[in-house]
Amino acid sequence: MNILVTGGAGYIGSHTCVALLEAGHQVTVIDNLCNSNADVLTRVQALTGRSLRFVHGDIRSRDDLARAFAGGIGAVIHFAALKAVGESCAQPLAYFDNNISGTIMLMQAMQAAGVERLVFSSSATVYGQPDHVPVKEDAPLRVTNPYGRTKLVMEDLIRDWCASRPELSAVLLRYFNPVGAHPSGQIGEDPRGIPNNLMPYIAQVASGQRERLHVFGNDYPTPDGTGIRDYLHVMDLADAHVKALDYATTHTGCEAFNLGTGQGHSVLELVRAFEHASGRKIPCTITQRRPGDVAEIWANPARAMQVLGWAAQYDLAAMCADTWRWQRDNPTGYA
Ligand code: NAD
Ligand code: UDP
């Protein structure tokens, strides 16, 4: 099948392109490169020995989408979005426009092209502060920032669209904390500026680009006082998209799945695991809690196992080792 991957030059999209090509699919990527570099697609093709089609374009442009859909598309995997929580608080309208308007334009283009299957990047952020952990898919949805709201609205829009015709199929994948890199060290996460997320920040401390990690609070009601998250290897996440696509091809309707390992790890556990993987010391300073952070959240991924036949394979040591290989071999990312 020819799969249109929106945002396919990004972190998760590029790893998913590798998995799709290895599974025998044809791939068309549309990306405006607002948070990525086209070099990644050269590396994806070198890694797989397969070529893909790249449309340099914006999902909010009808013309760009028409170019992407030309040539026959069987399904869409939709990654393209802005994703920085802090930025979304400062510029909510840019997030509403890019994420929500972009998704509406994409669904219109799918309808015009007669494409009936969609796999969507959602996020554990739709659960906000959960009442219970591990979190199941039927937990209350409550968001705490404009980025999260765009994810929730996009889920609702996709669900409504899917309900409008019986032949439509959509899979909403709620990622917990994607980390890691391709084990080759050829592709990985390449954040612009100061990383917001823990793993890329630690990696830059290990490589000497940043002096120390600021641990955002050690007074949470957790065993070591630091925040707990469900870190998930990006290779496992990529594999989940291939399985979700298979599911969307054989089923109709709209379904949501948690993607996580089902295990939580604290900030300090991650620091220790990274020190072990890299052989480097990660100096840490405890600072204030980051506003809006939850103390702990991890997934119950049982539904993804039962319905998609997917379960995470990589452990925390592999996540750290693969992140370190990518960071060590590409200290300036794709630049
Ligand atoms: P990323 O920024 O690396 O990738 C997103 C890609 O989309 C980038 O290449 C960017 O250039 C492109 N893009 C953005 N707006 C576009 C537009 N209007 N038209 C065309 N291309 C556009 O981010 P990522 O980490 O790979 O995340 C992918 C998806 O997963 C996003 O939807 C994100 O919200 C979601 N997600 C990410 C995480 C995470 O921690 N990385 C967690 C949960 C959900
Ligand atoms: N964190 C931290 N220092 C950093 C970045 C993150 O202590 O520089 C903590 C954060 O408070 C949270 C955990 O690491 O407990 C994961 O944060 P991240 O931003 O990676 O994921 P999210 O909070 O969005 O789940």
Coordinates of C-alpha atoms and ligand atoms in Angstrom, one line a residue:
M1 CA 0.0 0.0 0.0
N2 CA 1.1 3.6 -0.6
I3 CA 1.0 5.4 2.7
L4 CA 1.0 9.1 3.1
V5 CA 3.0 10.1 6.2
T6 CA 2.4 13.7 7.3
G7 CA 5.3 15.0 9.3
G8 CA 7.4 12.0 8.1
A9 CA 10.6 14.0 8.4
G10 CA 10.1 14.4 12.2
Y11 CA 11.4 12.3 15.0
I12 CA 8.6 9.7 15.2
G13 CA 7.6 10.0 11.6
S14 CA 11.1 9.2 10.3
H15 CA 11.4 6.0 12.4
T16 CA 7.9 5.0 11.3
C17 CA 9.0 5.5 7.6
V18 CA 11.8 3.0 8.2
A19 CA 9.3 0.5 9.7
L20 CA 6.8 1.0 6.8
L21 CA 9.4 0.6 4.1
E22 CA 10.8 -2.5 5.8
A23 CA 7.2 -3.9 6.0
G24 CA 7.0 -3.5 2.2
H25 CA 4.8 -0.4 2.0
Q26 CA 5.4 2.5 -0.4
V27 CA 5.8 5.8 1.4
T28 CA 5.0 9.4 0.5
V29 CA 6.0 12.0 3.0
I30 CA 4.5 15.5 3.3
D31 CA 6.4 17.8 5.6
N32 CA 7.0 21.6 5.7
L33 CA 10.3 21.0 7.6
C34 CA 9.2 23.6 10.3
N35 CA 10.8 21.3 12.9
S36 CA 12.9 18.9 10.9
N37 CA 15.6 18.5 8.2
A38 CA 15.2 16.8 4.8
D39 CA 18.5 15.0 5.4
V40 CA 16.7 12.5 7.6
L41 CA 14.8 11.2 4.6
T42 CA 18.1 10.5 2.8
R43 CA 19.2 8.5 5.8
V44 CA 15.9 6.6 6.0
Q45 CA 16.4 5.6 2.4
A46 CA 20.0 4.6 3.0
L47 CA 19.0 2.5 6.0
T48 CA 16.3 0.6 4.3
G49 CA 17.7 0.5 0.7
R50 CA 14.3 1.7 -0.5
S51 CA 13.2 5.0 -1.9
L52 CA 10.3 7.2 -0.8
R53 CA 8.5 10.2 -2.3
F54 CA 8.9 13.5 -0.6
V55 CA 6.5 16.4 -1.0
H56 CA 7.9 19.5 0.6
G57 CA 4.6 21.1 1.6
D58 CA 2.2 22.1 4.3
I59 CA -0.9 20.2 5.3
R60 CA -2.8 23.5 5.5
S61 CA -2.3 24.0 1.8
R62 CA -4.9 22.4 -0.5
D63 CA -2.4 22.5 -3.4
D64 CA 0.3 20.8 -1.4
L65 CA -2.1 18.1 -0.2
A66 CA -3.3 17.6 -3.8
R67 CA 0.3 17.0 -4.8
A68 CA 0.8 14.5 -1.9
F69 CA -2.4 12.5 -2.8
A70 CA -1.6 12.4 -6.5
G71 CA -0.5 9.0 -7.6
G72 CA -2.8 7.0 -5.3
I73 CA -2.7 6.8 -1.5
G74 CA -4.2 3.9 0.4
A75 CA -4.0 5.3 4.0
V76 CA -2.6 8.2 6.0
I77 CA -0.5 8.3 9.1
H78 CA -0.8 11.8 10.5
F79 CA 2.1 13.0 12.6
A80 CA 2.4 16.6 11.4
A81 CA 1.8 18.9 14.4
L82 CA 3.4 21.5 16.6
K83 CA 4.2 19.8 20.0
A84 CA 5.8 22.2 22.5
V85 CA 3.6 22.7 25.5
G86 CA 5.2 26.0 26.7
E87 CA 5.0 27.5 23.2
S88 CA 1.4 26.4 22.9
C89 CA 0.6 28.5 26.0
A90 CA 2.3 31.6 24.5
Q91 CA 0.9 31.1 21.0
P92 CA -2.3 29.1 21.2
L93 CA -3.7 30.4 17.9
A94 CA -0.6 29.1 16.0
Y95 CA -1.3 25.7 17.6
F96 CA -5.1 25.8 16.8
D97 CA -4.2 26.7 13.2
N98 CA -1.4 24.3 12.5
N99 CA -2.8 21.3 14.4
I100 CA -6.6 21.6 14.2
S101 CA -7.0 23.4 10.9
G102 CA -4.3 21.2 9.4
T103 CA -6.2 18.1 10.5
I104 CA -9.5 19.4 9.0
M105 CA -7.7 20.1 5.7
L106 CA -6.1 16.7 5.7
M107 CA -9.5 15.0 6.2
Q108 CA -11.0 17.0 3.4
A109 CA -8.2 16.0 1.1
M110 CA -8.7 12.3 2.2
Q111 CA -12.4 12.6 1.4
A112 CA -11.7 14.2 -2.0
A113 CA -9.2 11.4 -2.8
G114 CA -11.4 8.6 -1.5
V115 CA -8.9 7.6 1.2
E116 CA -10.7 5.9 4.1
R117 CA -8.0 4.9 6.6
L118 CA -6.3 7.2 9.1
V119 CA -3.8 6.5 11.9
F120 CA -3.4 9.5 14.2
S121 CA -0.7 10.6 16.7
S122 CA -2.4 11.4 19.9
S123 CA -0.8 11.7 23.3
A124 CA -1.1 10.7 26.9
T125 CA -1.5 14.4 27.5
V126 CA -5.2 13.9 26.8
Y127 CA -5.5 12.3 30.3
G128 CA -4.1 15.3 32.2
Q129 CA -3.6 14.4 35.8
P130 CA -5.1 10.9 35.9
D131 CA -7.2 9.7 39.0
H132 CA -5.5 6.2 38.8
V133 CA -2.4 4.7 37.3
P134 CA -1.9 2.7 35.2
V135 CA -4.2 4.6 32.8
K136 CA -6.7 2.8 30.6
E137 CA -8.2 4.2 27.5
D138 CA -11.6 4.9 29.2
A139 CA -10.1 7.2 31.8
P140 CA -11.5 10.7 31.9
L141 CA -10.0 13.0 29.3
R142 CA -9.0 16.4 30.7
V143 CA -6.3 18.6 29.2
T144 CA -4.2 21.3 30.9
N145 CA -2.7 23.3 28.1
P146 CA -3.5 24.4 24.5
Y147 CA -1.3 21.7 22.9
G148 CA -3.2 19.0 24.8
R149 CA -6.5 20.7 23.8
T150 CA -5.5 20.5 20.1
K151 CA -4.9 16.7 20.5
L152 CA -8.3 16.3 22.2
V153 CA -10.1 18.3 19.6
M154 CA -8.4 16.4 16.8
E155 CA -9.4 13.1 18.4
D156 CA -13.0 14.4 18.5
L157 CA -13.0 15.6 14.9
I158 CA -11.6 12.4 13.6
R159 CA -14.1 10.3 15.6
D160 CA -17.0 12.4 14.3
W161 CA -15.7 12.2 10.7
C162 CA -15.3 8.4 11.1
A163 CA -18.9 8.1 12.3
S164 CA -20.2 9.8 9.2
R165 CA -19.6 6.9 6.9
P166 CA -19.5 3.2 7.7
E167 CA -16.5 2.5 5.5
L168 CA -14.2 4.9 7.3
S169 CA -11.5 3.7 9.8
A170 CA -9.3 5.6 12.2
V171 CA -6.9 4.5 14.9
L172 CA -6.0 7.1 17.6
L173 CA -2.6 6.2 19.2
R174 CA -2.0 7.8 22.6
Y175 CA 1.7 7.8 23.0
F176 CA 3.3 8.0 26.5
N177 CA 6.9 9.2 26.5
P178 CA 8.7 8.3 23.2
V179 CA 12.5 8.2 23.5
G180 CA 15.5 6.4 21.9
A181 CA 16.7 6.3 18.4
H182 CA 17.3 3.8 15.6
P183 CA 19.9 1.2 16.8
S184 CA 22.1 2.2 13.9
G185 CA 22.6 5.6 15.3
Q186 CA 21.7 7.1 11.9
I187 CA 18.4 8.7 12.8
G188 CA 17.2 10.1 16.1
E189 CA 15.6 13.0 17.9
D190 CA 17.0 16.4 16.9
P191 CA 15.4 19.1 19.0
R192 CA 15.9 22.7 18.1
G193 CA 17.4 24.9 20.9
I194 CA 17.2 23.8 24.5
P195 CA 15.4 20.5 24.7
N196 CA 12.1 20.5 26.7
N197 CA 12.0 16.8 27.3
L198 CA 14.1 14.9 29.7
M199 CA 15.8 12.3 27.6
P200 CA 17.3 14.6 24.9
Y201 CA 18.4 17.0 27.7
I202 CA 20.2 14.2 29.5
A203 CA 21.8 13.2 26.3
Q204 CA 23.2 16.7 25.7
V205 CA 24.5 16.8 29.3
A206 CA 26.3 13.5 28.6
S207 CA 27.9 14.8 25.4
G208 CA 29.0 18.0 27.2
Q209 CA 26.7 20.4 25.3
R210 CA 24.9 21.3 28.6
E211 CA 26.5 21.6 32.0
R212 CA 23.9 19.9 34.2
L213 CA 20.4 18.5 34.3
H214 CA 17.8 20.5 36.3
V215 CA 15.6 18.0 38.0
F216 CA 12.1 19.6 38.2
G217 CA 11.2 18.8 41.8
N218 CA 12.1 16.0 44.2
D219 CA 9.1 16.5 46.5
Y220 CA 6.5 14.6 44.6
P221 CA 4.7 11.7 46.4
T222 CA 6.8 9.1 44.5
P223 CA 9.4 6.7 45.9
D224 CA 12.4 9.0 45.2
G225 CA 10.4 12.2 45.0
T226 CA 10.9 12.8 41.3
G227 CA 8.3 12.6 38.5
I228 CA 7.4 9.2 37.0
R229 CA 6.7 8.6 33.3
D230 CA 6.3 5.7 30.9
Y231 CA 9.2 5.9 28.6
L232 CA 8.8 4.0 25.3
H233 CA 11.4 3.2 22.6
V234 CA 10.7 5.0 19.3
M235 CA 11.3 1.7 17.4
D236 CA 8.5 0.1 19.4
L237 CA 6.3 3.1 18.6
A238 CA 7.1 2.8 14.9
D239 CA 6.2 -0.9 15.0
A240 CA 2.8 0.0 16.6
H241 CA 2.0 2.3 13.6
V242 CA 2.5 -0.6 11.2
K243 CA 0.2 -2.8 13.3
A244 CA -2.3 0.0 13.6
L245 CA -2.3 0.4 9.8
D246 CA -3.0 -3.3 9.4
Y247 CA -5.8 -3.0 11.8
A248 CA -7.3 0.1 10.0
T249 CA -7.1 -1.9 6.8
T250 CA -9.2 -4.8 8.1
H251 CA -11.6 -2.9 10.4
T252 CA -13.8 0.1 10.3
G253 CA -14.8 2.6 13.0
C254 CA -12.6 4.7 15.4
E255 CA -10.5 3.1 18.2
A256 CA -8.1 4.6 20.7
F257 CA -5.0 2.8 22.1
N258 CA -2.5 3.6 24.8
L259 CA 1.1 3.0 23.7
G260 CA 3.5 2.6 26.6
T261 CA 5.5 -0.1 28.2
G262 CA 3.2 -0.2 31.3
Q263 CA 6.1 0.6 33.6
G264 CA 6.9 3.9 35.1
H265 CA 10.4 5.2 35.8
S266 CA 11.4 8.3 37.8
V267 CA 13.7 11.1 36.6
L268 CA 16.5 9.8 38.8
E269 CA 16.1 6.2 37.5
L270 CA 16.5 7.5 34.0
V271 CA 19.6 9.5 34.9
R272 CA 21.2 6.4 36.5
A273 CA 20.3 4.2 33.4
F274 CA 21.8 6.8 31.1
E275 CA 25.0 7.1 33.1
H276 CA 25.3 3.3 32.9
A277 CA 24.7 3.3 29.1
S278 CA 27.0 6.2 28.3
G279 CA 29.7 5.7 31.0
R280 CA 29.3 9.5 31.6
K281 CA 28.4 11.3 34.8
I282 CA 25.2 13.4 34.6
P283 CA 25.5 16.2 37.1
C284 CA 22.1 17.1 38.5
T285 CA 20.6 20.1 40.4
I286 CA 17.2 19.9 42.0
T287 CA 15.1 22.9 41.1
Q288 CA 11.4 23.9 41.4
R289 CA 8.6 21.7 40.0
R290 CA 7.7 22.6 36.4
P291 CA 4.3 24.2 36.3
G292 CA 1.6 21.8 34.9
D293 CA 3.7 18.6 35.5
V294 CA 1.9 15.6 36.9
A295 CA 3.6 13.5 39.6
E296 CA 3.2 10.2 37.9
I297 CA 1.6 8.6 34.9
W298 CA 2.0 5.4 33.1
A299 CA 0.0 3.3 30.7
N300 CA -2.1 0.2 30.9
P301 CA -1.2 -0.9 27.3
A302 CA -3.3 -4.2 27.5
R303 CA -5.8 -3.1 24.8
A304 CA -3.0 -2.5 22.3
M305 CA -1.8 -6.0 23.0
Q306 CA -5.3 -7.6 22.8
V307 CA -6.5 -5.8 19.7
L308 CA -3.4 -4.8 17.7
G309 CA -1.1 -7.6 18.9
W310 CA 1.5 -5.0 19.9
A311 CA 3.7 -4.9 23.0
A312 CA 6.8 -2.9 23.7
Q313 CA 10.0 -4.9 23.3
Y314 CA 12.8 -2.5 24.3
D315 CA 13.7 -1.8 28.0
L316 CA 15.1 1.3 29.6
A317 CA 18.7 0.2 29.1
A318 CA 18.1 -0.1 25.3
M319 CA 16.3 3.3 25.2
C320 CA 19.4 4.9 26.8
A321 CA 22.0 3.0 24.8
D322 CA 20.3 3.9 21.5
T323 CA 19.8 7.5 22.5
W324 CA 23.5 7.7 23.5
R325 CA 24.7 6.2 20.2
W326 CA 22.7 8.7 18.2
Q327 CA 23.9 11.6 20.4
R328 CA 27.5 10.6 20.4
D329 CA 27.7 10.0 16.6
N330 CA 25.6 13.1 15.7
P331 CA 26.3 15.7 18.4
T332 CA 24.8 18.5 16.2
G333 CA 21.9 16.4 14.9
Y334 CA 21.3 16.5 11.2
A335 CA 23.0 19.9 10.8
Ligands
NAD1 P1 8.4 16.4 15.3 O1 8.3 17.9 15.4 O2 9.8 15.8 15.2 O3 7.7 15.9 13.9 C1 6.5 16.6 13.4 C2 6.8 16.9 12.0 O4 5.7 17.6 11.4 C3 8.0 17.8 11.7 O5 8.9 17.2 10.8 C4 7.4 19.1 11.2 O6 8.3 19.8 10.3 C5 6.1 18.6 10.6 N1 5.0 19.6 10.5 C6 4.5 20.3 11.5 N2 3.5 21.1 11.1 C7 3.3 20.8 9.8 C8 2.5 21.3 8.7 N3 1.5 22.2 9.0 N4 2.6 20.7 7.5 C9 3.5 19.8 7.2 N5 4.4 19.4 8.1 C10 4.3 19.8 9.4 O7 7.5 15.7 16.4 P2 7.5 14.2 16.8 O8 8.1 14.1 18.2 O9 7.9 13.3 15.8 O10 5.9 14.0 17.0 C11 5.1 13.5 16.0 C12 3.6 13.5 16.5 O11 3.5 12.8 17.7 C13 3.1 14.9 16.8 O12 1.7 15.0 16.3 C14 3.2 15.0 18.3 O13 2.2 15.9 18.8 C15 2.9 13.6 18.7 N6 3.4 13.2 20.0 C16 4.7 13.3 20.2 C17 5.2 13.0 21.5 C18 6.7 13.2 21.8 O14 7.0 13.2 23.0 N7 7.6 13.3 20.8 C19 4.4 12.5 22.5 C20 3.0 12.3 22.2 C21 2.5 12.7 20.9
UDP2 N1 12.2 16.8 33.7 C1 13.2 17.3 34.4 N2 14.1 18.1 33.8 C2 14.1 18.4 32.5 C3 13.0 17.9 31.7 C4 12.1 17.1 32.3 O1 13.3 17.0 35.6 O2 14.9 19.2 32.0 C5 11.2 15.9 34.3 C6 9.7 16.3 34.2 O3 9.4 17.1 35.3 C7 9.0 15.0 34.2 C8 9.9 14.1 33.5 O4 11.2 14.7 33.5 O5 8.8 14.5 35.5 C9 9.6 13.9 32.0 O6 9.4 15.1 31.4 P1 9.2 15.3 29.8 O7 9.1 16.8 29.5 O8 10.3 14.5 29.1 O9 7.8 14.5 29.5 P2 6.3 15.0 30.0 O10 6.4 15.7 31.3 O11 5.8 15.8 28.9 O12 5.6 13.7 30.2

